[in-house]
PDB file of C-alpha atoms in Angstrom:
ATOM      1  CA  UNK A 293       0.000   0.000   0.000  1.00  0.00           C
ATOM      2  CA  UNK A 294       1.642   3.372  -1.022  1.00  0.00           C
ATOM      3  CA  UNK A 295      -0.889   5.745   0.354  1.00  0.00           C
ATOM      4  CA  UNK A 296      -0.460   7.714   3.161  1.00  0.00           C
ATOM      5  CA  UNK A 297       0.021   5.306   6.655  1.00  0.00           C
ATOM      6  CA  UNK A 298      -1.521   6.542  10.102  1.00  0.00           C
ATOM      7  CA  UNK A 299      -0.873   4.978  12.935  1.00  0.00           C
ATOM      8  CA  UNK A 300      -2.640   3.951  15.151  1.00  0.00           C
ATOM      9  CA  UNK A 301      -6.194   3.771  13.784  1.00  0.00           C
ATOM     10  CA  UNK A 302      -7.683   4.206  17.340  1.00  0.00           C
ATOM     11  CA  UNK A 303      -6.578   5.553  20.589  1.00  0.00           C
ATOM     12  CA  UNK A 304      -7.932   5.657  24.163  1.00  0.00           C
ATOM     13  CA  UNK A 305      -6.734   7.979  26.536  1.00  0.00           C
ATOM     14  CA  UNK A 306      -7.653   9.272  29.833  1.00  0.00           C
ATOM     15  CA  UNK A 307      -7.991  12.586  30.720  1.00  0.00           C
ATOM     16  CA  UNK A 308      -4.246  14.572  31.580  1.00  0.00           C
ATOM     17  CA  UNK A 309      -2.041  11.347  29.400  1.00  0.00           C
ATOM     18  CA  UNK A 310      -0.465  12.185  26.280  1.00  0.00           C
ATOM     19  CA  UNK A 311      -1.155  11.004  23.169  1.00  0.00           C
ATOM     20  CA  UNK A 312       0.530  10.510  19.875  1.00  0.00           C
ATOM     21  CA  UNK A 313      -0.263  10.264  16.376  1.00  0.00           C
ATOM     22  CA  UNK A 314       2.277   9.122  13.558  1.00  0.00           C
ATOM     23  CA  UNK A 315       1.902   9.526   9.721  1.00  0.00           C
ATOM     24  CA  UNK A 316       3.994   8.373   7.082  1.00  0.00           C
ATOM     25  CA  UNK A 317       3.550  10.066   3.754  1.00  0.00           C
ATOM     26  CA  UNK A 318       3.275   8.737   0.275  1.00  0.00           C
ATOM     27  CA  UNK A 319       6.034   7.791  -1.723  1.00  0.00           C
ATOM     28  CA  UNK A 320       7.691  10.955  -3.482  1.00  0.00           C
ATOM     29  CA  UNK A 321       5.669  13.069  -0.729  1.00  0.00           C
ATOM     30  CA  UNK A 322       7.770  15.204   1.515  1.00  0.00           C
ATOM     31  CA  UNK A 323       5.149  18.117   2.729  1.00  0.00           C
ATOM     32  CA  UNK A 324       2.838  16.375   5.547  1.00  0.00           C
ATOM     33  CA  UNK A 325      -0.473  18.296   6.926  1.00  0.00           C
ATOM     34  CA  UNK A 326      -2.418  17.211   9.648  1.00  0.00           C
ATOM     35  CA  UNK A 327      -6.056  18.302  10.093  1.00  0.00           C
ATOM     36  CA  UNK A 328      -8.917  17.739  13.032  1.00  0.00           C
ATOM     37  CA  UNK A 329     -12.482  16.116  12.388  1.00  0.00           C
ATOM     38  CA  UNK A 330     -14.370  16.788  15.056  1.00  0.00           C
ATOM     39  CA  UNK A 331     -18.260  14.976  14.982  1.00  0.00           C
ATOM     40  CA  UNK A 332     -20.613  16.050  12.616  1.00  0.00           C
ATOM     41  CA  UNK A 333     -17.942  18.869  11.855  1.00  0.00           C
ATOM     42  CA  UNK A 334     -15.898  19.546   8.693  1.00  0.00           C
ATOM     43  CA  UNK A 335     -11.856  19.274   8.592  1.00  0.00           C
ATOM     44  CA  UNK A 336     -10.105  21.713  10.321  1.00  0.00           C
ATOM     45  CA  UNK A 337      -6.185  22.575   9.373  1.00  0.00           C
ATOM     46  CA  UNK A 338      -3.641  22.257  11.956  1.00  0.00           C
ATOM     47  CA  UNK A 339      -0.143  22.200  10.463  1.00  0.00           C
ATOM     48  CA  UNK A 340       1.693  22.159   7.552  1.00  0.00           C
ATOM     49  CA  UNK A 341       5.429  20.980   7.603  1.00  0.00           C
ATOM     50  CA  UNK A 342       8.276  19.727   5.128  1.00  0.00           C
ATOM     51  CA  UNK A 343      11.625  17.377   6.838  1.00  0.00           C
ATOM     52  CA  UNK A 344      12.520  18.891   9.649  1.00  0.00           C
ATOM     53  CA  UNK A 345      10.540  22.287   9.483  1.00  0.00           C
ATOM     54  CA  UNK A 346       6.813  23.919  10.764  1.00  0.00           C
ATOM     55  CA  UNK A 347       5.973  26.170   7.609  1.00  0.00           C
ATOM     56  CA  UNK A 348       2.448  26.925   8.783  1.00  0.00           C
ATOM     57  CA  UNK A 349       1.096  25.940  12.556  1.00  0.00           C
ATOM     58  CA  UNK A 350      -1.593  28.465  12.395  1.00  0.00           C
ATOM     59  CA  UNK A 351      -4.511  26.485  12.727  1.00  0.00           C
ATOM     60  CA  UNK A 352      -2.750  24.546  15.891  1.00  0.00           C
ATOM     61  CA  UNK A 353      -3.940  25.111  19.211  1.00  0.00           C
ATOM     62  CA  UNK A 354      -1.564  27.689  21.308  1.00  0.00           C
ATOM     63  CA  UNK A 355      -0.841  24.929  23.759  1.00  0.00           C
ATOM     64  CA  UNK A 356      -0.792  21.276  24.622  1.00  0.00           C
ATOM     65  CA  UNK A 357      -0.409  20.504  21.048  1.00  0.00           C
ATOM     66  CA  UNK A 358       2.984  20.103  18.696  1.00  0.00           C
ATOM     67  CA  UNK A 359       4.121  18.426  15.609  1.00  0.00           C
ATOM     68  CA  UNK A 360       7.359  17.475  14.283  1.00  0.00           C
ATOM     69  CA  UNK A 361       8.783  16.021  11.138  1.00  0.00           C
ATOM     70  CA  UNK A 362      11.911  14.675  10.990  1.00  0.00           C
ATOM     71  CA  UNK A 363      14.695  13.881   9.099  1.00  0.00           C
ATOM     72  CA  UNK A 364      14.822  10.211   9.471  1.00  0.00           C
ATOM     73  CA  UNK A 365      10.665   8.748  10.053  1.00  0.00           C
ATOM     74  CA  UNK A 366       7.643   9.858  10.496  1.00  0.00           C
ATOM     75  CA  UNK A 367       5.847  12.885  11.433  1.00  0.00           C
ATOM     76  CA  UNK A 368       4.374  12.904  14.919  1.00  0.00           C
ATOM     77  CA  UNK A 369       1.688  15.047  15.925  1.00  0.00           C
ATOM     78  CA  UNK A 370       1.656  14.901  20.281  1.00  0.00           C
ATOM     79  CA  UNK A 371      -1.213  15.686  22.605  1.00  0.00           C
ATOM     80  CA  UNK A 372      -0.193  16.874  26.160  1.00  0.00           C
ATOM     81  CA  UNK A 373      -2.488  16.412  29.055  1.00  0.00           C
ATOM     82  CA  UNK A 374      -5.658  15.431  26.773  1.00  0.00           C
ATOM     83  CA  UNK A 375      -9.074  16.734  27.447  1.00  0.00           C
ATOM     84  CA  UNK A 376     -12.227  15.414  26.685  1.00  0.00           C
ATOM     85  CA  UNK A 377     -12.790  18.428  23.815  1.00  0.00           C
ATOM     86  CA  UNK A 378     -10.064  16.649  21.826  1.00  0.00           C
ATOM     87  CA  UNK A 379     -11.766  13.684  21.379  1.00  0.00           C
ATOM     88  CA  UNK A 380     -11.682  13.816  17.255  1.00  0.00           C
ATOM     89  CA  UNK A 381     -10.085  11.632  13.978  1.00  0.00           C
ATOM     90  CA  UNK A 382      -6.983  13.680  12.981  1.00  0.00           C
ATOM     91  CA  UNK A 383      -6.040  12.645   9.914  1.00  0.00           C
ATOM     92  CA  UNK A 384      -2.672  13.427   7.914  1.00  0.00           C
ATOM     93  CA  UNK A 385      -2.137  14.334   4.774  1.00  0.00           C
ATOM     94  CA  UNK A 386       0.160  14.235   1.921  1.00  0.00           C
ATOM     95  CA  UNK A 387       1.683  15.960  -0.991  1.00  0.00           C
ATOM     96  CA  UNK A 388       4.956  15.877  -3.900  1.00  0.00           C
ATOM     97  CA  UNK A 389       8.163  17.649  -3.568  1.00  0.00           C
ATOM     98  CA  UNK A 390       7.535  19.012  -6.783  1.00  0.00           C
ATOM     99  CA  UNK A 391       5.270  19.769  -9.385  1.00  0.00           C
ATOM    100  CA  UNK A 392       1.637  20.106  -9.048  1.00  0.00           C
ATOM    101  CA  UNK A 393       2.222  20.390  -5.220  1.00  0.00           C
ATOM    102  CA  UNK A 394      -1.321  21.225  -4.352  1.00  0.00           C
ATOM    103  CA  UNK A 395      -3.110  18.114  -4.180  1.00  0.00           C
ATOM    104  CA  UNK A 396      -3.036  16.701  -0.757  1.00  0.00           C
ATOM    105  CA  UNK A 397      -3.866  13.049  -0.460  1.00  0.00           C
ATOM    106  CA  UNK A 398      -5.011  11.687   3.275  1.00  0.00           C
ATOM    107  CA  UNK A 399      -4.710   8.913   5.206  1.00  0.00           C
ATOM    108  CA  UNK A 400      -6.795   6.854   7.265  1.00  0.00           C
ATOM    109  CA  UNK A 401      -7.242   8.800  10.433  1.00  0.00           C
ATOM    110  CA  UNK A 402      -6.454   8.230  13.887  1.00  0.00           C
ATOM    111  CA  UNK A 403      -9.547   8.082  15.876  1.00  0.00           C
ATOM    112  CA  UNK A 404      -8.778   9.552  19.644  1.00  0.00           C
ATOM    113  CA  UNK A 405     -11.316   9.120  22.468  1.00  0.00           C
ATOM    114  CA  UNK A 406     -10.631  10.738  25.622  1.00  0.00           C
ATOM    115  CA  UNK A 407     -12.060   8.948  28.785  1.00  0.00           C
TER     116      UNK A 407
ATOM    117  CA  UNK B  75     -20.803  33.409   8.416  1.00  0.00           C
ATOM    118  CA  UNK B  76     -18.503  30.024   7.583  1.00  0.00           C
ATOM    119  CA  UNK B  77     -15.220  31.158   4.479  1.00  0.00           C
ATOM    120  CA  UNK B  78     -17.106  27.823   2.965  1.00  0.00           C
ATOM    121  CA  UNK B  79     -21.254  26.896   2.856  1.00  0.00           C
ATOM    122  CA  UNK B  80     -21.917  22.979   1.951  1.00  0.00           C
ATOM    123  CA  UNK B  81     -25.813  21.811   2.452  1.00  0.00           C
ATOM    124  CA  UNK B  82     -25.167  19.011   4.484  1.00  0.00           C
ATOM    125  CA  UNK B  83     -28.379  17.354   3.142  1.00  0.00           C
ATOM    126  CA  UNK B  84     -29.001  14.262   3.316  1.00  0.00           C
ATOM    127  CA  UNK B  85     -29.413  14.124  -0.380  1.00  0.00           C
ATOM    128  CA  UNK B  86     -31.270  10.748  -1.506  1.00  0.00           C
ATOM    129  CA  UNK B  87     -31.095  10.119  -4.923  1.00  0.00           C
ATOM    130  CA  UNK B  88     -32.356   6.852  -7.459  1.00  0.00           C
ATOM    131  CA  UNK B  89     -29.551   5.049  -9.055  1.00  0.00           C
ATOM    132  CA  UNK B  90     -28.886   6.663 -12.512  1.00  0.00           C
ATOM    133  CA  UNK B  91     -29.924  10.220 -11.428  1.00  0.00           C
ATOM    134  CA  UNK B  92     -27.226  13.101 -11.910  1.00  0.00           C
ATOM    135  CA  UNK B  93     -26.326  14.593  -9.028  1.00  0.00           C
ATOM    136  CA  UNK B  94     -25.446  18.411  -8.695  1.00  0.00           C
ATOM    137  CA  UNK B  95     -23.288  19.204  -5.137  1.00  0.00           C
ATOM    138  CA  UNK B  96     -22.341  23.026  -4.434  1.00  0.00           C
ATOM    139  CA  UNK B  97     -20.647  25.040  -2.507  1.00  0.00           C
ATOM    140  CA  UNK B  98     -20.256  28.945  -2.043  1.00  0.00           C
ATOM    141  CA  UNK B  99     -17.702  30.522  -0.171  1.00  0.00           C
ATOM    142  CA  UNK B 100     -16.368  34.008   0.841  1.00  0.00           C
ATOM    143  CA  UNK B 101     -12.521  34.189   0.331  1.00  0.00           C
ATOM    144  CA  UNK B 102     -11.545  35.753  -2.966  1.00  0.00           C
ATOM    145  CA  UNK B 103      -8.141  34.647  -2.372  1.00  0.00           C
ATOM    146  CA  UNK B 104      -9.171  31.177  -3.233  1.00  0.00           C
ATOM    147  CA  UNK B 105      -7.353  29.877  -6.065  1.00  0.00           C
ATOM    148  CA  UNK B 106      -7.277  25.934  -5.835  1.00  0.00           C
ATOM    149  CA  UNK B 107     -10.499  23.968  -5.123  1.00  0.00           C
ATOM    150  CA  UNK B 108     -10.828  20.636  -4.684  1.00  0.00           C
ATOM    151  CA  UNK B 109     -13.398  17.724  -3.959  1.00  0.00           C
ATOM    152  CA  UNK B 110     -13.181  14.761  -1.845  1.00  0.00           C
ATOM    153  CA  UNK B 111     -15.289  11.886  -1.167  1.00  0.00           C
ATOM    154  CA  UNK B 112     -15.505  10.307   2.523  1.00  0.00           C
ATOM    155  CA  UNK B 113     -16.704   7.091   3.077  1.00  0.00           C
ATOM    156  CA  UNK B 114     -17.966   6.826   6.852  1.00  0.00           C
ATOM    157  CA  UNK B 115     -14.894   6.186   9.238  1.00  0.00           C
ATOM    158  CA  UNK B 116     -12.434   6.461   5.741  1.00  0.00           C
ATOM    159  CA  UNK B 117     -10.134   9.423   4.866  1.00  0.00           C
ATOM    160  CA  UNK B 118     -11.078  11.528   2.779  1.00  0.00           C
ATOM    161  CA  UNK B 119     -10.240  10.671  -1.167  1.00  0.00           C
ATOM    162  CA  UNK B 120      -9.168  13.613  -3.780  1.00  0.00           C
ATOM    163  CA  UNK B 121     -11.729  13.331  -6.194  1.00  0.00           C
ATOM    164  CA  UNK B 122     -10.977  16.246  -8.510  1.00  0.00           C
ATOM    165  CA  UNK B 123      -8.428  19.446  -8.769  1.00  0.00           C
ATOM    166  CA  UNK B 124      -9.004  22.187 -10.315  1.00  0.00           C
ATOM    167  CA  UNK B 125      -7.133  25.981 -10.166  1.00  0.00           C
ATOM    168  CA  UNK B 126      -9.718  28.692 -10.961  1.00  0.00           C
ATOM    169  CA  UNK B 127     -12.483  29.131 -12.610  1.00  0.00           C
ATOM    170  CA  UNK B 128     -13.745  26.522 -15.397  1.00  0.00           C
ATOM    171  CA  UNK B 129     -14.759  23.378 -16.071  1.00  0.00           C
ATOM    172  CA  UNK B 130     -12.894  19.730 -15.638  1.00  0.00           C
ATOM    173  CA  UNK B 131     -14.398  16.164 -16.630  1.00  0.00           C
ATOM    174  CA  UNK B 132     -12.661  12.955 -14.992  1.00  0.00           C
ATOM    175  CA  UNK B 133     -15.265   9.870 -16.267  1.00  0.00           C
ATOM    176  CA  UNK B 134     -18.372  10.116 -14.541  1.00  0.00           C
ATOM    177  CA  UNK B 135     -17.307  13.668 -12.638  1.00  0.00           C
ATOM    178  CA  UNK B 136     -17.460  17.148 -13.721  1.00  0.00           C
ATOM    179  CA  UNK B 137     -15.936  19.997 -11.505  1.00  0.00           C
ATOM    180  CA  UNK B 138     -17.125  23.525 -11.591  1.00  0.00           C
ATOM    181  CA  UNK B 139     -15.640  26.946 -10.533  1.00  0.00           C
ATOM    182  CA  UNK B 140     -17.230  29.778 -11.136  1.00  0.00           C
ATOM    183  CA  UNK B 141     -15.072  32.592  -9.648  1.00  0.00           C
ATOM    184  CA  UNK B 142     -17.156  35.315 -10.449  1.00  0.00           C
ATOM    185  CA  UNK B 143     -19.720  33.877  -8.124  1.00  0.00           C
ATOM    186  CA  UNK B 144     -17.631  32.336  -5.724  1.00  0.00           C
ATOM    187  CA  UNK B 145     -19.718  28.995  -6.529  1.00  0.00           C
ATOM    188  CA  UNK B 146     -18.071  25.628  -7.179  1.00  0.00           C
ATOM    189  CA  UNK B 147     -20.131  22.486  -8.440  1.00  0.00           C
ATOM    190  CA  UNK B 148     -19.480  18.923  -8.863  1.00  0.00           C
ATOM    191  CA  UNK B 149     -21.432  16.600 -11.058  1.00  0.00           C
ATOM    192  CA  UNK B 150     -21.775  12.936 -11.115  1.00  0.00           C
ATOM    193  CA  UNK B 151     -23.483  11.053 -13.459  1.00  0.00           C
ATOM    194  CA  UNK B 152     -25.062   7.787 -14.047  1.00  0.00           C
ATOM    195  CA  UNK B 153     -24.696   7.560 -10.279  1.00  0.00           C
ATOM    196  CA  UNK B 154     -24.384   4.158  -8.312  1.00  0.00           C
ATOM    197  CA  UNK B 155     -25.238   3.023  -4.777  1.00  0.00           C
ATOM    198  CA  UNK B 156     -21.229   2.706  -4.138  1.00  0.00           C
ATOM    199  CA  UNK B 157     -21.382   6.704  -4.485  1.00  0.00           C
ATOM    200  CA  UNK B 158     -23.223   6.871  -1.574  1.00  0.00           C
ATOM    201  CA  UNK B 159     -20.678   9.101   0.728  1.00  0.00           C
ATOM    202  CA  UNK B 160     -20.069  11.990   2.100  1.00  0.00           C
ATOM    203  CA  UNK B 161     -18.256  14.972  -0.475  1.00  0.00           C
ATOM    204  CA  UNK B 162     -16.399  17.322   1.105  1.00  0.00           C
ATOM    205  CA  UNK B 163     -15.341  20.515  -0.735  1.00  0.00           C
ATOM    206  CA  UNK B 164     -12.253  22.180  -0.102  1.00  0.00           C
ATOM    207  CA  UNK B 165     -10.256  25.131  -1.470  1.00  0.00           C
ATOM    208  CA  UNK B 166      -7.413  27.120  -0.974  1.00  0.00           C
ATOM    209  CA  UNK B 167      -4.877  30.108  -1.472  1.00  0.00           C
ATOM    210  CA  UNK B 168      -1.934  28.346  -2.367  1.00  0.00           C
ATOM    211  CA  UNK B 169      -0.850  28.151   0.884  1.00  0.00           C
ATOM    212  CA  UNK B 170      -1.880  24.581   1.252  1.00  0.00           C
ATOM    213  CA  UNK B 171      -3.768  25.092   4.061  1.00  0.00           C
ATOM    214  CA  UNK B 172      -7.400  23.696   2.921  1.00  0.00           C
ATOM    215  CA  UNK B 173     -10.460  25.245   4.171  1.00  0.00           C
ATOM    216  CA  UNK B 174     -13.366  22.516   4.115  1.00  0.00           C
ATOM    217  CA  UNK B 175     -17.502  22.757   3.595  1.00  0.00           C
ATOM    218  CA  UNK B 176     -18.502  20.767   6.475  1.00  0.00           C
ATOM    219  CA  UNK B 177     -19.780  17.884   3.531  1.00  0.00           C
ATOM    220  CA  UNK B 178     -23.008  17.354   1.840  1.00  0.00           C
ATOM    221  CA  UNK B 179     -23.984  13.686   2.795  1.00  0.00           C
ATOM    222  CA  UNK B 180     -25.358  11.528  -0.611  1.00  0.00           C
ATOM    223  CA  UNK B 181     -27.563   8.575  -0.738  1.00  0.00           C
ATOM    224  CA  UNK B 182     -27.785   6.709  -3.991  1.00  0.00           C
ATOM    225  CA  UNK B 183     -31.002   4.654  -3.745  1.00  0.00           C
ATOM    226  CA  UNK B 184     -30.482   0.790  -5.498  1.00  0.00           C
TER     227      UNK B 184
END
């Protein structure tokens, strides 16, 4: 399979743990994007980063949240001291180095349920 | 007011029926719009591309932009119960940071 691998699909955590979500991208990809689905809700951007840089974190929350990509695996996307409000499938997204660099493919999703 | 409006319907259909989906939105600074189809508890899948205004045909889809309006459309035709989804439209300024409709859910009746 050479789409865009989240892991994992599902995560429980209780209220004040951490959690966190990996995604690798698609072959060829090297810009990853992570967006929030809460219920009944549309997607919501988060972050937008290439290896090893955050070019656009303006849709992340201020704190408890943060998202790395680096050089050598996958990106990570970490939830400090979860709340039930983030409860939500985050899924990641994908897109080429170069060329038509627009069109973001997604993953899966992570599903996280806060107890 | 939402950047991007999406009926969330449901919208129930009979198989064979065309099927017209819109959304209107706010930002003039969109340049790139996009739709997705998302199959309950699935990612979402890239359906069709577009950048600005015009017209694009992929088999049974059609994508619409009309700028001018700040109106996008997608057709399907000869639809099929496996269509049955949720589309999500989504557009943006280039910076790559998509704004979503919150998805127009479709029901293609067998």
């Amino acid at each position: 399979n050479a789409g865009v691998m989240q892991n994992p699909r599902h995560l429980v955590r209780r209220r004040g743990q951490e959690a966190r979500l990996r995604c690798s991208p698609m072959k060829g990809h090297s810009h990853v994007y992570w967006y929030r689905q809460l219920p009944e809700e549309g997607l919501k951007f988060m972050v937008y980063l290439q290896k090893e840089n955050i070019i656009d974190e303006s849709g992340m929350p201020k704190e408890r949240f943060s998202a790395e990509f680096p050089k050598e695996g996958p990106s990570i996307l970490r939830i400090q001291q979860v709340v039930r409000g983030d409860s939500a499938a985050y899924f990641c997204a994908s897109s080429r180095t170069s060329g038509n660099t627009g069109e973001l493919f997604f993953g899966e999703g992570s599903r996280l349920t806060v107890l | 007011q939402k950047e991007v409006e999406q009926d969330p319907g449901p919208l129930s259909v009979p198989e064979g029926a065309i099927v017209s989906l819109n959304c209107t939105y706010s930002n003039s600074a969109f340049q790139y719009f996009m739709w997705y189809r998302q199959y309950s508890r699935k990612g979402p899948e890239l359906l069709m591309y577009t950048y600005s205004s015009g017209n694009k045909e992929d088999g049974r889809f059609t994508a619409q932009v009309d700028k001018s309006s700040k109106y996008i459309s997608l057709f399907i035709r000869d639809s099929q119960p496996s269509d049955s989804a949720t589309y999500l439209c989504a557009m943006d300024t280039g910076r790559r940071a998509l704004t979503f409709g919150s998805g127009t859910r479709l029901q293609v009746q067998p």
